[in-house]
Tab-separated table of C-alpha atoms in Angstrom:
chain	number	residue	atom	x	y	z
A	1114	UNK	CA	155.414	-101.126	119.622
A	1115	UNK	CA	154.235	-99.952	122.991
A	1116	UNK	CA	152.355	-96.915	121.642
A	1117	UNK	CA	150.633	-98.692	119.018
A	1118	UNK	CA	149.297	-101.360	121.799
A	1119	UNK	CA	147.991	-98.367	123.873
A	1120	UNK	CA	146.257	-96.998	120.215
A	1121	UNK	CA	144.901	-100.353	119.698
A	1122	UNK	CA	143.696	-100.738	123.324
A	1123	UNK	CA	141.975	-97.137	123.035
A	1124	UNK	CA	140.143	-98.519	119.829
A	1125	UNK	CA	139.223	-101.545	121.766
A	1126	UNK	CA	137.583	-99.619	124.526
A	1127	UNK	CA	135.798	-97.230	121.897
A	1128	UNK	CA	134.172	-99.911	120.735
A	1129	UNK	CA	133.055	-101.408	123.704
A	1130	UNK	CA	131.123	-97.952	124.713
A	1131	UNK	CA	127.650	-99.097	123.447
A	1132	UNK	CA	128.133	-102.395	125.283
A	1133	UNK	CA	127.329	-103.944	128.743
A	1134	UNK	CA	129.085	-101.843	131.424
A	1135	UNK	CA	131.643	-104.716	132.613
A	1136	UNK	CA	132.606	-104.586	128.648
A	1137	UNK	CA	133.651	-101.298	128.838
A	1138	UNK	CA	135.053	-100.988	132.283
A	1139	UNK	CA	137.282	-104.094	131.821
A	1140	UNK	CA	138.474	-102.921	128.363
A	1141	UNK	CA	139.130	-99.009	130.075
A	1142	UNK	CA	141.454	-101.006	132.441
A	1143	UNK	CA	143.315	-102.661	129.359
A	1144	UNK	CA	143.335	-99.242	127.958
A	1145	UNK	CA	144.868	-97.317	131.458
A	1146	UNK	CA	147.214	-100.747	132.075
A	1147	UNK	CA	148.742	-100.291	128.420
A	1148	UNK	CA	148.842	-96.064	129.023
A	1149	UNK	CA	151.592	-96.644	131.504
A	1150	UNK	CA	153.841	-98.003	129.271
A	1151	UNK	CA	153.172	-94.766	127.140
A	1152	UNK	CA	153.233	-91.963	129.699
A	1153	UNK	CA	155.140	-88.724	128.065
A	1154	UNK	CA	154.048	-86.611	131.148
A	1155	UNK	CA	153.663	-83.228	130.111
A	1156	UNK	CA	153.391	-80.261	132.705
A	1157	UNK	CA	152.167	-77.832	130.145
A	1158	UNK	CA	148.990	-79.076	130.237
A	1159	UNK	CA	148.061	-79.072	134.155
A	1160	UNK	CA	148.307	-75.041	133.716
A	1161	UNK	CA	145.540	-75.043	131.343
A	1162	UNK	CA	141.852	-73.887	131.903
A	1163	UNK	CA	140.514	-77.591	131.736
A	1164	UNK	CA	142.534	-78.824	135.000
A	1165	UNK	CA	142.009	-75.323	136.476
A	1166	UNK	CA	138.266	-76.252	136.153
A	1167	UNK	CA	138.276	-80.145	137.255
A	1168	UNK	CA	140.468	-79.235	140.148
A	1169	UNK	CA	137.725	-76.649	141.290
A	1170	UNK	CA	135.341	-78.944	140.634
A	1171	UNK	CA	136.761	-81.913	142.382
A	1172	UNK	CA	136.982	-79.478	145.349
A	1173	UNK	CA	133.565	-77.968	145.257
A	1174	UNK	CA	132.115	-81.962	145.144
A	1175	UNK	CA	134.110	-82.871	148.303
A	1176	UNK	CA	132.923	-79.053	150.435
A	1177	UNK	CA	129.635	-79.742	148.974
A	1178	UNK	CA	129.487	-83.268	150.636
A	1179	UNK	CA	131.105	-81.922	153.817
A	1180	UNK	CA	128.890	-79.246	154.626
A	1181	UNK	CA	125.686	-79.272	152.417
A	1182	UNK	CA	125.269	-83.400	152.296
A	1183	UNK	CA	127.040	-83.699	155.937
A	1184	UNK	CA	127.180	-87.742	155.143
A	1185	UNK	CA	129.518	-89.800	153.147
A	1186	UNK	CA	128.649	-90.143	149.657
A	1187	UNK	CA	130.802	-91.086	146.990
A	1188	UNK	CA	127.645	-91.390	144.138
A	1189	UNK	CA	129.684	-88.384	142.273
A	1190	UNK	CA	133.028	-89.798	142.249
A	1191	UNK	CA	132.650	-92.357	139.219
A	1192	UNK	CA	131.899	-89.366	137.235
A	1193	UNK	CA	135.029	-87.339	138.840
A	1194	UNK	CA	136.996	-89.986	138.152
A	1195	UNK	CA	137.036	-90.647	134.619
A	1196	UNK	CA	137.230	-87.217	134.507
A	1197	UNK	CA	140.429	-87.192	135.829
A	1198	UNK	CA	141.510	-90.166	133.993
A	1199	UNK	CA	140.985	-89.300	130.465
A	1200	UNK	CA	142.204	-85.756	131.347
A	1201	UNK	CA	145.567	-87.714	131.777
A	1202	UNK	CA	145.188	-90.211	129.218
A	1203	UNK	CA	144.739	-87.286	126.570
A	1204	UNK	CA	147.351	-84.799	127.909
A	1205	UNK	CA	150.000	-87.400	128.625
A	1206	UNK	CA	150.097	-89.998	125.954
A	1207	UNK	CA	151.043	-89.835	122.644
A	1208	UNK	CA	149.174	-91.522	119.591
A	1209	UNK	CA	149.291	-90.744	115.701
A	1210	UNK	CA	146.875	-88.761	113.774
A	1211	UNK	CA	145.409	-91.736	112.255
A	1212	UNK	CA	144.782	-93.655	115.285
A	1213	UNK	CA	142.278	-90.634	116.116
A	1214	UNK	CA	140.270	-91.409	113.500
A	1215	UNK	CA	140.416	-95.008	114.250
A	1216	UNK	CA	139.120	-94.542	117.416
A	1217	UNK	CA	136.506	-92.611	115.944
A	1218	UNK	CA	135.046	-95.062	113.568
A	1219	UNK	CA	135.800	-98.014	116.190
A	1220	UNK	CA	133.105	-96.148	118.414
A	1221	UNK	CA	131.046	-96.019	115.683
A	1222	UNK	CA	131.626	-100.077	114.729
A	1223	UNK	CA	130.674	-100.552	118.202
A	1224	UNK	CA	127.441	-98.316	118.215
A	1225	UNK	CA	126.136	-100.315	115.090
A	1226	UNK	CA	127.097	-104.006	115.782
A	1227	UNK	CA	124.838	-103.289	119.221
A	1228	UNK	CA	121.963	-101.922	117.297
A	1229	UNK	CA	122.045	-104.666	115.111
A	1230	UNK	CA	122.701	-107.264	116.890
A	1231	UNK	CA	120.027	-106.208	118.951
A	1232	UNK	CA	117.582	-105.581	116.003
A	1233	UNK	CA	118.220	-108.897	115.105
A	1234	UNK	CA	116.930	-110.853	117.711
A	1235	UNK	CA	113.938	-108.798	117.690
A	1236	UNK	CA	112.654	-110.543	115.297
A	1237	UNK	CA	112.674	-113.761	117.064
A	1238	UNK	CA	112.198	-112.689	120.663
A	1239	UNK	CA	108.830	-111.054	119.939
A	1240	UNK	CA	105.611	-112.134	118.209
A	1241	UNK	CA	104.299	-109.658	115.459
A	1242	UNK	CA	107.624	-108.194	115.282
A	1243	UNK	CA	106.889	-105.487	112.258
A	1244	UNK	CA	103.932	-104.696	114.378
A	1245	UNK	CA	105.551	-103.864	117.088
A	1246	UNK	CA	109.083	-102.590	115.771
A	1247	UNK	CA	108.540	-99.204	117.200
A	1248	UNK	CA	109.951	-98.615	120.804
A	1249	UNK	CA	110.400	-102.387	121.404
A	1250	UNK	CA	114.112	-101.819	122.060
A	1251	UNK	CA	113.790	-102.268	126.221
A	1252	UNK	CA	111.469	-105.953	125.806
A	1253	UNK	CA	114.259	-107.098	123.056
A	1254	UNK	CA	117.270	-106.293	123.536
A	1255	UNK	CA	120.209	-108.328	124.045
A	1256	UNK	CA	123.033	-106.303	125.134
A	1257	UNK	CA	122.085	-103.696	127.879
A	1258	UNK	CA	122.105	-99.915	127.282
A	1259	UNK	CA	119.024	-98.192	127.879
A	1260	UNK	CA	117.402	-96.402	124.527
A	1261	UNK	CA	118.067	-93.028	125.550
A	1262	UNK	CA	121.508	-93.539	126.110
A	1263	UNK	CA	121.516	-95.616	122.989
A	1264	UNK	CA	120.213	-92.872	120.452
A	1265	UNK	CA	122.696	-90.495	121.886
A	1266	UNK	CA	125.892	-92.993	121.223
A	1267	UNK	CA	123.816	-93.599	117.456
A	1268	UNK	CA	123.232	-89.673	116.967
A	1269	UNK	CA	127.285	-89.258	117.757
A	1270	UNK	CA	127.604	-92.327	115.332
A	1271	UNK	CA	126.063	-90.665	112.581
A	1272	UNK	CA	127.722	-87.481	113.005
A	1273	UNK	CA	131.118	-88.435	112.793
A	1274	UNK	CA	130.177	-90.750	109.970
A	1275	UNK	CA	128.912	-87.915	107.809
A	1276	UNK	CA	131.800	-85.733	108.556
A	1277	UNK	CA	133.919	-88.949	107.244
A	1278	UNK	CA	131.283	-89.629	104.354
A	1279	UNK	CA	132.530	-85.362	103.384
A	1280	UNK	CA	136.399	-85.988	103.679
A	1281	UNK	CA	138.369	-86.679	100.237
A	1282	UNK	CA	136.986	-88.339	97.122
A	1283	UNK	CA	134.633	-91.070	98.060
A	1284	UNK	CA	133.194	-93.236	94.890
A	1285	UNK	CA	129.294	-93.426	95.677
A	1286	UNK	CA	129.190	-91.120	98.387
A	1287	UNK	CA	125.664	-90.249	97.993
A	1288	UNK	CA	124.789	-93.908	97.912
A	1289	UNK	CA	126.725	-94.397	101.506
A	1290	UNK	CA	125.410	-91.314	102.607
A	1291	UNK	CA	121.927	-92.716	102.072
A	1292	UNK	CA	122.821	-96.526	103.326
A	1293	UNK	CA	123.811	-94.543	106.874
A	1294	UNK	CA	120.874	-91.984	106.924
A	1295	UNK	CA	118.337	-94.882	106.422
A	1296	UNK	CA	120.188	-97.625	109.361
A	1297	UNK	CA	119.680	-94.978	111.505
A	1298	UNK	CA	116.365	-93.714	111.468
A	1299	UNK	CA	115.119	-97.861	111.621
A	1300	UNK	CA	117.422	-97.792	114.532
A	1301	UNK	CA	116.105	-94.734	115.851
A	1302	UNK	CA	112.567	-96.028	115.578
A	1303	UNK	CA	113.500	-99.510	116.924
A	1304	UNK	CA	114.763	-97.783	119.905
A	1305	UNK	CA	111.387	-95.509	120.251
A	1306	UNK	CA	113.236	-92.928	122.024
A	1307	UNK	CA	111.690	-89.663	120.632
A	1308	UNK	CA	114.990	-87.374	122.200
A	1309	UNK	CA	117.048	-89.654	119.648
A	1310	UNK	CA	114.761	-88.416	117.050
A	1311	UNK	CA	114.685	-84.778	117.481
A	1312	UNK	CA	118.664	-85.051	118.004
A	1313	UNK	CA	118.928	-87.084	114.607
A	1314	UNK	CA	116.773	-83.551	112.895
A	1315	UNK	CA	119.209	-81.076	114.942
A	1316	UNK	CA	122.045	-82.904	113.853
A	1317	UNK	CA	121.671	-82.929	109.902
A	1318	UNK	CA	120.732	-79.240	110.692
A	1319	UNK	CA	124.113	-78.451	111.665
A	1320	UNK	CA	125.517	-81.069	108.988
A	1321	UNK	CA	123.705	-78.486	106.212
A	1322	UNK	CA	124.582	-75.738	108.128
A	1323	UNK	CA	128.455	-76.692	107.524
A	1324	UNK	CA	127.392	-75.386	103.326
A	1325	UNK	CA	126.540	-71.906	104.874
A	1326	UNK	CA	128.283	-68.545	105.566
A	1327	UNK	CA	130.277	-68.528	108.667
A	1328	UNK	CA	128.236	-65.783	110.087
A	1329	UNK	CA	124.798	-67.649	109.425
A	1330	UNK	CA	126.379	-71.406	110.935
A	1331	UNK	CA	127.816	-69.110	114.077
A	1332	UNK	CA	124.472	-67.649	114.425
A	1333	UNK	CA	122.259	-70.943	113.989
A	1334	UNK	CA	124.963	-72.775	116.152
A	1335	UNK	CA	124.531	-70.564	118.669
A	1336	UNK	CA	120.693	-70.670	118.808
A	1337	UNK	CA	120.758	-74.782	118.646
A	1338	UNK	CA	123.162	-74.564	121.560
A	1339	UNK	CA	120.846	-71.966	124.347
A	1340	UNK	CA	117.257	-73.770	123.068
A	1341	UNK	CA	117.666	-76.489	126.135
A	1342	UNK	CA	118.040	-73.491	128.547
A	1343	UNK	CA	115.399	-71.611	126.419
A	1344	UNK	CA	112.952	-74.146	126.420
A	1345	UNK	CA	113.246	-74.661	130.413
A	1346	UNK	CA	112.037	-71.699	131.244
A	1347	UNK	CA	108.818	-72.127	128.287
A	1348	UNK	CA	108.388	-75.858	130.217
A	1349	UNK	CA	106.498	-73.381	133.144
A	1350	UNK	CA	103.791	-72.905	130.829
A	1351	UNK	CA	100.863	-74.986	131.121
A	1352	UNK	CA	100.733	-74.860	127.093
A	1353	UNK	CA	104.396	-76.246	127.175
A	1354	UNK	CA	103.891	-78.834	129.277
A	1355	UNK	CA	101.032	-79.823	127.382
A	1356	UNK	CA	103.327	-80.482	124.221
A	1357	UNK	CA	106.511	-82.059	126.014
A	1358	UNK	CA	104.146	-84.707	127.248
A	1359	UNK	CA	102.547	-85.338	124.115
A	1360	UNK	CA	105.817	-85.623	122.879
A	1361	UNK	CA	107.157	-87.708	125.880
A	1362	UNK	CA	104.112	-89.838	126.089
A	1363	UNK	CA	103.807	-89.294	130.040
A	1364	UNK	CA	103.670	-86.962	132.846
A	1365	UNK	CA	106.013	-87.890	135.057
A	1366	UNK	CA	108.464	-85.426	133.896
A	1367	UNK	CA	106.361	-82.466	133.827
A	1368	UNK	CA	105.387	-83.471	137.281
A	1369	UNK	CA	109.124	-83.605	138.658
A	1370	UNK	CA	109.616	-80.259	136.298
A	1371	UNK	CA	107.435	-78.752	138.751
A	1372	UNK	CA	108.191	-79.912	142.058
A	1373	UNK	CA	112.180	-79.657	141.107
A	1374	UNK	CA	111.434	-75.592	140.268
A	1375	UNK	CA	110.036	-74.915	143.413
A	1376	UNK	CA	112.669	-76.592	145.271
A	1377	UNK	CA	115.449	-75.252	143.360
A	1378	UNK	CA	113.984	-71.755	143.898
A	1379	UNK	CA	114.731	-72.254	147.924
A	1380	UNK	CA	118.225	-73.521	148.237
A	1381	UNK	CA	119.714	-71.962	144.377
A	1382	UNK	CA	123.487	-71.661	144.817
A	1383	UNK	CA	124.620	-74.456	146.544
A	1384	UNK	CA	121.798	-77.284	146.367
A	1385	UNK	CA	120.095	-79.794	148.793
A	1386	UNK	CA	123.890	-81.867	148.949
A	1387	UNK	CA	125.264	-83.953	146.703
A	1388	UNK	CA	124.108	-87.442	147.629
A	1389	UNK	CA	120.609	-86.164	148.551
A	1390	UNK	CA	118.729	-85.176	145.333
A	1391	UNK	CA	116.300	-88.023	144.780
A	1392	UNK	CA	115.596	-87.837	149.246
A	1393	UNK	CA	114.795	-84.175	148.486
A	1394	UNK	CA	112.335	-85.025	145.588
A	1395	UNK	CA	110.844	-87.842	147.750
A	1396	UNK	CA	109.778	-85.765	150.243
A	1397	UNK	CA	108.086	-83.157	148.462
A	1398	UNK	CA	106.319	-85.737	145.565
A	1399	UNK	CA	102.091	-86.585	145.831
A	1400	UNK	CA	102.735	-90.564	147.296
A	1401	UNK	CA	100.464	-91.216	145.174
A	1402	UNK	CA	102.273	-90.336	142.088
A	1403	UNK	CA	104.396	-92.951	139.657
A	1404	UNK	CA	107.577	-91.168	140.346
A	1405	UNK	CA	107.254	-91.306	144.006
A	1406	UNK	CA	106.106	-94.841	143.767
A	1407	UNK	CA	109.134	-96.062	141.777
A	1408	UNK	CA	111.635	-93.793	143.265
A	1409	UNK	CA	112.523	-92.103	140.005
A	1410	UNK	CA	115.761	-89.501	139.937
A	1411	UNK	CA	115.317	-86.009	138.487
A	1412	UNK	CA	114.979	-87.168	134.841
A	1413	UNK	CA	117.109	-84.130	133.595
A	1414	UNK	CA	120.207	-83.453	134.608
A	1415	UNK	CA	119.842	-79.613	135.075
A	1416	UNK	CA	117.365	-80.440	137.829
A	1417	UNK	CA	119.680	-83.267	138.970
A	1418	UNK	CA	122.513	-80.877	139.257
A	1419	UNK	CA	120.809	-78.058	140.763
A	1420	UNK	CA	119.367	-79.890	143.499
A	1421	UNK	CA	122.783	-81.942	144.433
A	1422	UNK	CA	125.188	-79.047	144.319
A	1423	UNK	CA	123.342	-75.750	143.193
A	1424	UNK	CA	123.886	-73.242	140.557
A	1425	UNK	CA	127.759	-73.338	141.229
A	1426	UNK	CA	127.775	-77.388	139.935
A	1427	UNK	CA	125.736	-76.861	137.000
A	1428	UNK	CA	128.185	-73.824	135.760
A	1429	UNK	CA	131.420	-75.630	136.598
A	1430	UNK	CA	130.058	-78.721	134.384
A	1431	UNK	CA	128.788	-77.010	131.786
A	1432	UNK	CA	132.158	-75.118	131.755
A	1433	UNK	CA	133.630	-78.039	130.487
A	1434	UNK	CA	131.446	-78.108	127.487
A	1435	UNK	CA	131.677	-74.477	126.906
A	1436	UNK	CA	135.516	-74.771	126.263
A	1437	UNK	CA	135.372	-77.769	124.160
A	1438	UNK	CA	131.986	-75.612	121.948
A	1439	UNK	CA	134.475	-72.378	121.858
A	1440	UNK	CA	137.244	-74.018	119.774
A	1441	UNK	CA	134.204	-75.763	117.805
A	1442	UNK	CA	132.776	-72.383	116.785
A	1443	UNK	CA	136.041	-70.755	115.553
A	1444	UNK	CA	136.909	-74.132	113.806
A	1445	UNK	CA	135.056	-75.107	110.280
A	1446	UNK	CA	136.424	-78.698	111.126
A	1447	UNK	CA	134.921	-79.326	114.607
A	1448	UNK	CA	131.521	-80.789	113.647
A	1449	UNK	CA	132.402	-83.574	115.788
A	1450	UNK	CA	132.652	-81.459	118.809
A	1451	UNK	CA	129.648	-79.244	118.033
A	1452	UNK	CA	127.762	-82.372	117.417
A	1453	UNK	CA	128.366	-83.914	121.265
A	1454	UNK	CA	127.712	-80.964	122.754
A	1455	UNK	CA	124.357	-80.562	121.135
A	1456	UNK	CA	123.466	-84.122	121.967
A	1457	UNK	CA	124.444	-83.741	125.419
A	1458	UNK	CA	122.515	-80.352	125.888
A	1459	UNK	CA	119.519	-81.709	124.381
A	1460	UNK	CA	119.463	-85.050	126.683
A	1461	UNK	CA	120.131	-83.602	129.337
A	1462	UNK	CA	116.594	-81.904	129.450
A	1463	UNK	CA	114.901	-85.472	129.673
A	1464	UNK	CA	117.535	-87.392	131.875
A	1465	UNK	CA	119.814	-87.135	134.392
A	1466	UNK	CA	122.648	-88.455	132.036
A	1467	UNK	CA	125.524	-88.217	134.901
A	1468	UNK	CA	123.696	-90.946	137.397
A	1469	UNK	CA	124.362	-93.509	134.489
A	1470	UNK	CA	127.777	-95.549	132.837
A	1471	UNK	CA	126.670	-94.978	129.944
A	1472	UNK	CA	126.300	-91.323	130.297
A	1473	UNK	CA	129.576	-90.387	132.426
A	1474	UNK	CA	131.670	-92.643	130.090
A	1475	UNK	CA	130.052	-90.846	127.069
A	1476	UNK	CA	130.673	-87.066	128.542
A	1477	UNK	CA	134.156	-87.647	129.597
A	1478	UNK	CA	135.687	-89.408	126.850
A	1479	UNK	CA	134.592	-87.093	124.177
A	1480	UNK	CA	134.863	-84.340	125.913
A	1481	UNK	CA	138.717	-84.666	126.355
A	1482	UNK	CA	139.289	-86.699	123.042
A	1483	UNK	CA	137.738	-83.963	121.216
A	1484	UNK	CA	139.517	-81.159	122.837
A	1485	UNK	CA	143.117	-82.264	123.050
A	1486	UNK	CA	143.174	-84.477	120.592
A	1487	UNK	CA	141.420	-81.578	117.946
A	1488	UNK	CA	140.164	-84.775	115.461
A	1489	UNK	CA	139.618	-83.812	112.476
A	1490	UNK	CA	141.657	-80.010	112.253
A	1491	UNK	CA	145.522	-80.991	112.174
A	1492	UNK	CA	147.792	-83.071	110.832
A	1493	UNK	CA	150.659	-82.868	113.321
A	1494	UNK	CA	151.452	-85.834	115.508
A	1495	UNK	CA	150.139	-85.239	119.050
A	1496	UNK	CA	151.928	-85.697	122.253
């Protein structure tokens, strides 16, 4: 009885994701209370790679803060923490191979009562509604997530939908498959956020790519995967910069592109402090500038993590999505895990995703659901 409360609790705070933050935070309490009772500690685990990593990171964040930052400042910790938590909660619980895919699809429930709920009152909150249906998301919206973070939880939504839409014999498959595809592109345009859009393309790209030879989905995988990194170096070019901000229908980016670059150039390997990143971009922005004027963060979580704690952050973070994207690429069944890594590669280029709720509670859940808990590739009970 105890172990199903904990499954049902886990389901309760996958569907809560999408929502308000104090949704989600006071259903992840539930969800850790109700984990006690359920605790089949397991020292196997803490000699893996993934605690090997989080333990170095964990003491990188608190030297970095010591030395580089030299002031107390805990603004990384929320993102350490969960970290930590689901670690545990994944490693040292035990729940049945249905439950996973119940907390799947509850995430998914969640993602799409939000969206339309919120598309709903739309319609009565705003004058000319149809007219102004695209990227009216932020003037509104009910329940509070921004649209960036939104089209990433929909983009995840979709994926593990269609992987579910695949699975067994499903009467009218086509005709679900099409009910899903065509939700989500009016929710994508509701939302206006154009990263959600391009995400939604590279997604059903790798969806295809699941009818190809392994070789070919290894190869295109793999290409989808470095284009973020790729496509940061091409953002120095005056005719990239051009496009992105056609694309992102401002400057400020490309302006923060360029005055993050030359400040990541003089301090690479261990940053400006943790802490310290938007002081550091404040003091080298044109005061006259929009970003300066509102105070803006990075906007891109490279940058973000560069500037706070170097070279040596970024790698140890995107560590933790390497692992998880190695047993995706030597696993036909891990579209789920491919899928959240691409997402979170992608946004990362146009936010800084770890200064956000939404964002840290996104990373770290998946990350360790996905890669302990192997949905969607076994059979076998897990403990």
């Amino acid at each position: 009885m105890k172990e199903k409360v904990y499954q049902y609790s886990l389901c309760l705070f996958a569907f809560s994701m999408a929502f308000e933050p104090d949704w989600s935070s006071k259903t992840l309490i539930l969800t850790s209370f109700f984990a006690l009772f359920n605790i089949k500690f397991n020292r196997e685990v803490f000699k893996k790679l993934p605690f090997a990593i989080l333990c170095i990171l964990a003491l990188y964040v608190v030297l970095n803060i010591v030395f580089i930052t030299r002031e107390a400042d805990f603004s990384f910790f929320p993102f350490l923490g969960l970290l930590f938590l689901f670690f545990l909660l994944f490693t040292n619980t035990s729940i049945e191979i249905k439950s996973k895919e119940w907390i799947l699809f509850s995430f998914v429930a969640g993602v799409f009562v939000v969206g339309l709920f919120n598309l709903f009152f739309s319609f009565f909150r705003s004058s000319g509604a149809m007219i102004t249906f695209f990227n009216s998301w932020e003037t509104t919206a009910i329940i509070d997530i921004q649209k960036i973070y939104y089209a990433m939880y929909l983009n995840m939504a979709y994926a593990i939908c269609l992987v579910g839409l695949q699975k067994g014999r499903i009467k009218y498959r086509l005709v679900y498959i099409t009910i899903l595809t065509a939700l989500t592109v009016v929710l994508l345009i509701y939302s206006g956020a154009m990263s959600g859009i391009i995400l939604f393309v590279v997604i059903n790209a790798l969806m295809l790519l699941q009818l190809a030879k392994k070789w070919v989905r290894f190869f295109f995988v793999i290409s989808f995967i470095t284009f973020p990194m790729v496509f940061l170096l091409l953002l120095s070019k005056q005719m990239t910069q051009d496009f992105f901000s056609q694309i992102d229908g401002e400057n400020s980016r490309i302006r923060n592109y360029n005055v993050n670059m030359e400040l990541i150039l003089a301090a690479p390997i261990f940053g400006y402090g943790l802490g310290k990143e938007r002081q550091t971009m404040q003091a080298n922005r044109n005061e006259k500038s929009w970003e300066y004027k509102n105070n803006y963060h990075a906007h891109n979580q490279y940058f973000e993590s560069l500037l706070g704690g170097g070279v040596i952050l970024l790698l140890l973070i995107l560590s933790l999505l390497a692992l998880l994207l190695r047993k995706a690429l030597f696993n036909t069944a891990s579209v789920y895990a491919t899928s959240f890594v691409v997402i979170l590669l992608y946004s990362f280029l146009i936010e800084s995703i770890l200064r956000r709720h939404h964002g840290i509670l996104f990373f770290s859940f998946f990350l360790f659901l996905l890669y302990f808990y192997d949905v969607g590739t076994s059979n076998k009970r897990i403990k």
